[in-house]
mmCIF file of C-alpha atoms in Angstrom:
data_model
loop_
_atom_site.group_PDB
_atom_site.id
_atom_site.type_symbol
_atom_site.label_atom_id
_atom_site.label_comp_id
_atom_site.label_asym_id
_atom_site.label_seq_id
_atom_site.Cartn_x
_atom_site.Cartn_y
_atom_site.Cartn_z
ATOM 1 C CA UNK A 1 9.100 7.976 39.483
ATOM 2 C CA UNK A 2 9.726 11.383 36.963
ATOM 3 C CA UNK A 3 6.756 14.716 38.835
ATOM 4 C CA UNK A 4 4.434 15.196 36.318
ATOM 5 C CA UNK A 5 6.908 18.581 35.200
ATOM 6 C CA UNK A 6 9.278 15.857 34.206
ATOM 7 C CA UNK A 7 6.991 13.992 31.980
ATOM 8 C CA UNK A 8 5.692 16.969 30.333
ATOM 9 C CA UNK A 9 9.267 17.929 29.391
ATOM 10 C CA UNK A 10 9.134 14.970 28.378
ATOM 11 C CA UNK A 11 12.243 13.541 30.392
ATOM 12 C CA UNK A 12 13.467 10.159 30.899
ATOM 13 C CA UNK A 13 13.699 8.212 34.209
ATOM 14 C CA UNK A 14 14.703 8.133 36.404
ATOM 15 C CA UNK A 15 17.898 5.440 36.089
ATOM 16 C CA UNK A 16 19.609 3.819 38.817
ATOM 17 C CA UNK A 17 23.042 5.423 37.485
ATOM 18 C CA UNK A 18 24.939 8.464 36.041
ATOM 19 C CA UNK A 19 25.745 4.996 33.654
ATOM 20 C CA UNK A 20 22.616 3.405 33.169
ATOM 21 C CA UNK A 21 21.940 7.430 32.013
ATOM 22 C CA UNK A 22 24.706 7.059 29.952
ATOM 23 C CA UNK A 23 23.544 4.656 27.893
ATOM 24 C CA UNK A 24 20.693 6.165 27.211
ATOM 25 C CA UNK A 25 20.892 9.841 26.231
ATOM 26 C CA UNK A 26 21.713 11.456 23.672
ATOM 27 C CA UNK A 27 23.984 14.264 22.877
ATOM 28 C CA UNK A 28 23.086 17.767 24.156
ATOM 29 C CA UNK A 29 21.031 16.335 27.419
ATOM 30 C CA UNK A 30 20.326 18.042 29.587
ATOM 31 C CA UNK A 31 20.623 15.879 33.012
ATOM 32 C CA UNK A 32 18.644 16.570 36.057
ATOM 33 C CA UNK A 33 20.699 15.641 39.428
ATOM 34 C CA UNK A 34 18.771 15.090 42.931
ATOM 35 C CA UNK A 35 20.644 15.342 46.573
ATOM 36 C CA UNK A 36 22.232 12.311 46.359
ATOM 37 C CA UNK A 37 25.886 11.144 45.881
ATOM 38 C CA UNK A 38 26.753 9.632 42.564
ATOM 39 C CA UNK A 39 29.238 7.923 41.063
ATOM 40 C CA UNK A 40 30.658 7.985 37.689
ATOM 41 C CA UNK A 41 32.533 5.187 35.800
ATOM 42 C CA UNK A 42 35.423 6.563 34.090
ATOM 43 C CA UNK A 43 34.926 3.406 31.040
ATOM 44 C CA UNK A 44 31.504 5.225 29.925
ATOM 45 C CA UNK A 45 31.411 8.869 30.073
ATOM 46 C CA UNK A 46 35.116 9.867 29.993
ATOM 47 C CA UNK A 47 38.301 9.525 28.049
ATOM 48 C CA UNK A 48 35.656 7.098 25.484
ATOM 49 C CA UNK A 49 37.638 4.679 23.925
ATOM 50 C CA UNK A 50 38.075 4.221 20.275
ATOM 51 C CA UNK A 51 35.199 3.139 19.093
ATOM 52 C CA UNK A 52 32.666 4.980 21.751
ATOM 53 C CA UNK A 53 30.657 7.527 21.149
ATOM 54 C CA UNK A 54 31.412 11.002 22.693
ATOM 55 C CA UNK A 55 28.080 13.254 24.213
ATOM 56 C CA UNK A 56 27.897 16.520 25.430
ATOM 57 C CA UNK A 57 25.811 16.577 28.321
ATOM 58 C CA UNK A 58 25.406 18.834 31.324
ATOM 59 C CA UNK A 59 24.062 17.675 34.734
ATOM 60 C CA UNK A 60 22.080 20.444 36.880
ATOM 61 C CA UNK A 61 22.071 19.403 40.777
ATOM 62 C CA UNK A 62 18.141 20.285 41.574
ATOM 63 C CA UNK A 63 18.778 20.181 44.927
ATOM 64 C CA UNK A 64 21.490 21.420 47.871
ATOM 65 C CA UNK A 65 23.878 18.363 47.995
ATOM 66 C CA UNK A 66 24.323 16.528 44.576
ATOM 67 C CA UNK A 67 27.466 14.948 45.056
ATOM 68 C CA UNK A 68 29.790 12.977 42.250
ATOM 69 C CA UNK A 69 32.467 11.063 43.374
ATOM 70 C CA UNK A 70 33.874 8.554 41.489
ATOM 71 C CA UNK A 71 36.933 6.343 42.718
ATOM 72 C CA UNK A 72 39.491 7.720 40.511
ATOM 73 C CA UNK A 73 39.905 11.202 38.987
ATOM 74 C CA UNK A 74 37.168 12.984 36.394
ATOM 75 C CA UNK A 75 39.144 13.107 33.534
ATOM 76 C CA UNK A 76 36.544 14.537 30.482
ATOM 77 C CA UNK A 77 37.257 14.473 27.475
ATOM 78 C CA UNK A 78 33.680 15.976 26.020
ATOM 79 C CA UNK A 79 31.385 19.295 26.243
ATOM 80 C CA UNK A 80 30.290 19.287 29.620
ATOM 81 C CA UNK A 81 28.316 22.061 31.438
ATOM 82 C CA UNK A 82 28.260 21.157 35.115
ATOM 83 C CA UNK A 83 25.932 22.822 37.965
ATOM 84 C CA UNK A 84 24.917 23.246 41.425
ATOM 85 C CA UNK A 85 27.172 20.240 42.440
ATOM 86 C CA UNK A 86 29.766 19.219 44.074
ATOM 87 C CA UNK A 87 33.171 17.533 43.749
ATOM 88 C CA UNK A 88 35.143 15.626 45.997
ATOM 89 C CA UNK A 89 37.527 14.746 43.727
ATOM 90 C CA UNK A 90 40.587 15.859 41.323
ATOM 91 C CA UNK A 91 38.738 16.890 37.804
ATOM 92 C CA UNK A 92 40.624 17.502 34.773
ATOM 93 C CA UNK A 93 39.848 18.773 31.985
ATOM 94 C CA UNK A 94 41.569 16.837 28.820
ATOM 95 C CA UNK A 95 42.699 17.531 25.631
ATOM 96 C CA UNK A 96 40.784 19.754 23.369
ATOM 97 C CA UNK A 97 37.579 18.945 26.055
ATOM 98 C CA UNK A 98 35.784 22.561 26.877
ATOM 99 C CA UNK A 99 33.482 21.963 30.243
ATOM 100 C CA UNK A 100 31.925 24.385 32.150
ATOM 101 C CA UNK A 101 31.269 25.099 35.858
ATOM 102 C CA UNK A 102 29.038 27.327 37.607
ATOM 103 C CA UNK A 103 28.437 27.507 41.343
ATOM 104 C CA UNK A 104 30.170 23.208 42.223
ATOM 105 C CA UNK A 105 32.248 22.814 44.355
ATOM 106 C CA UNK A 106 35.557 21.633 44.674
ATOM 107 C CA UNK A 107 37.164 19.767 48.254
ATOM 108 C CA UNK A 108 40.102 17.851 48.904
ATOM 109 C CA UNK A 109 41.088 17.780 45.625
ATOM 110 C CA UNK A 110 42.188 19.406 42.257
ATOM 111 C CA UNK A 111 40.954 20.805 39.018
ATOM 112 C CA UNK A 112 43.696 20.497 36.359
ATOM 113 C CA UNK A 113 42.754 22.110 32.900
ATOM 114 C CA UNK A 114 45.339 20.476 30.527
ATOM 115 C CA UNK A 115 47.004 20.934 26.544
ATOM 116 C CA UNK A 116 43.961 22.048 24.050
ATOM 117 C CA UNK A 117 41.377 23.126 27.034
ATOM 118 C CA UNK A 118 38.641 25.180 27.160
ATOM 119 C CA UNK A 119 36.919 26.325 30.904
ATOM 120 C CA UNK A 120 34.500 28.668 31.887
ATOM 121 C CA UNK A 121 34.495 28.615 35.850
ATOM 122 C CA UNK A 122 31.678 30.697 37.980
ATOM 123 C CA UNK A 123 30.887 31.763 41.070
ATOM 124 C CA UNK A 124 32.825 28.231 42.354
ATOM 125 C CA UNK A 125 34.262 27.193 45.601
ATOM 126 C CA UNK A 126 37.589 25.985 45.843
ATOM 127 C CA UNK A 127 38.345 24.502 49.480
ATOM 128 C CA UNK A 128 41.583 22.120 50.247
ATOM 129 C CA UNK A 129 42.453 19.702 52.446
ATOM 130 C CA UNK A 130 45.786 20.479 54.215
ATOM 131 C CA UNK A 131 48.660 19.767 52.139
ATOM 132 C CA UNK A 132 46.925 20.574 49.055
ATOM 133 C CA UNK A 133 49.090 23.078 47.140
ATOM 134 C CA UNK A 134 46.728 24.410 44.120
ATOM 135 C CA UNK A 135 43.168 24.977 43.702
ATOM 136 C CA UNK A 136 43.259 24.771 39.617
ATOM 137 C CA UNK A 137 45.916 24.388 37.430
ATOM 138 C CA UNK A 138 46.780 25.348 34.014
ATOM 139 C CA UNK A 139 48.294 23.959 31.377
ATOM 140 C CA UNK A 140 50.674 26.554 29.221
ATOM 141 C CA UNK A 141 48.466 25.805 26.237
ATOM 142 C CA UNK A 142 45.285 25.988 27.196
ATOM 143 C CA UNK A 143 43.220 26.936 24.644
ATOM 144 C CA UNK A 144 40.517 29.280 26.592
ATOM 145 C CA UNK A 145 40.231 29.931 31.137
ATOM 146 C CA UNK A 146 37.585 32.276 32.188
ATOM 147 C CA UNK A 147 37.259 32.000 36.537
ATOM 148 C CA UNK A 148 34.756 34.878 38.170
ATOM 149 C CA UNK A 149 33.631 35.308 41.099
ATOM 150 C CA UNK A 150 35.248 32.255 42.603
ATOM 151 C CA UNK A 151 36.614 31.574 46.308
ATOM 152 C CA UNK A 152 39.141 29.881 47.304
ATOM 153 C CA UNK A 153 39.849 28.828 51.326
ATOM 154 C CA UNK A 154 43.242 26.796 52.651
ATOM 155 C CA UNK A 155 45.404 26.434 49.886
ATOM 156 C CA UNK A 156 49.029 27.487 49.498
ATOM 157 C CA UNK A 157 49.860 24.958 52.189
ATOM 158 C CA UNK A 158 53.228 25.266 53.594
ATOM 159 C CA UNK A 159 53.440 22.223 55.753
ATOM 160 C CA UNK A 160 52.766 24.651 59.558
ATOM 161 C CA UNK A 161 49.800 24.980 60.479
ATOM 162 C CA UNK A 162 49.103 29.068 59.212
ATOM 163 C CA UNK A 163 46.062 30.937 58.651
ATOM 164 C CA UNK A 164 45.451 30.281 54.663
ATOM 165 C CA UNK A 165 47.677 32.049 52.490
ATOM 166 C CA UNK A 166 47.537 33.167 48.670
ATOM 167 C CA UNK A 167 50.317 31.816 46.473
ATOM 168 C CA UNK A 168 50.246 33.745 42.648
ATOM 169 C CA UNK A 169 53.017 32.264 40.435
#
């Protein structure tokens, strides 16, 4: 149930899933996510099919362990803001998307910024498993990418056990 401060602010919920919240939310809504693992339905929230409403939302983790772990990589085509959330899958910002990440953690996979996308990545950490070579891949025709105060670990893996390498091309 909602705590008193949430009720006073006019918050809706709680919802059983992010998909249920998506159905009830309006463009520009802010979601407060408590500790837990959340699944995102790719067809509901990401790369909407023709005729589906595109919504822009902010998702803010208000705990210490807010984790988004969809079954497939996450493809975003809207405007999103993520704060204090862990992602353990690949995240792709599609054409014309505008996405910001603040104090987020990316593990196991990568962030891909595609043609025409805009990204702001601030105070995030990227930690790779062995075999992952890049933390962020930026399409040459991405609109704008701002990266500040981020931390990168275990990237540039060459197949041999060795200390972390940083490769700039």
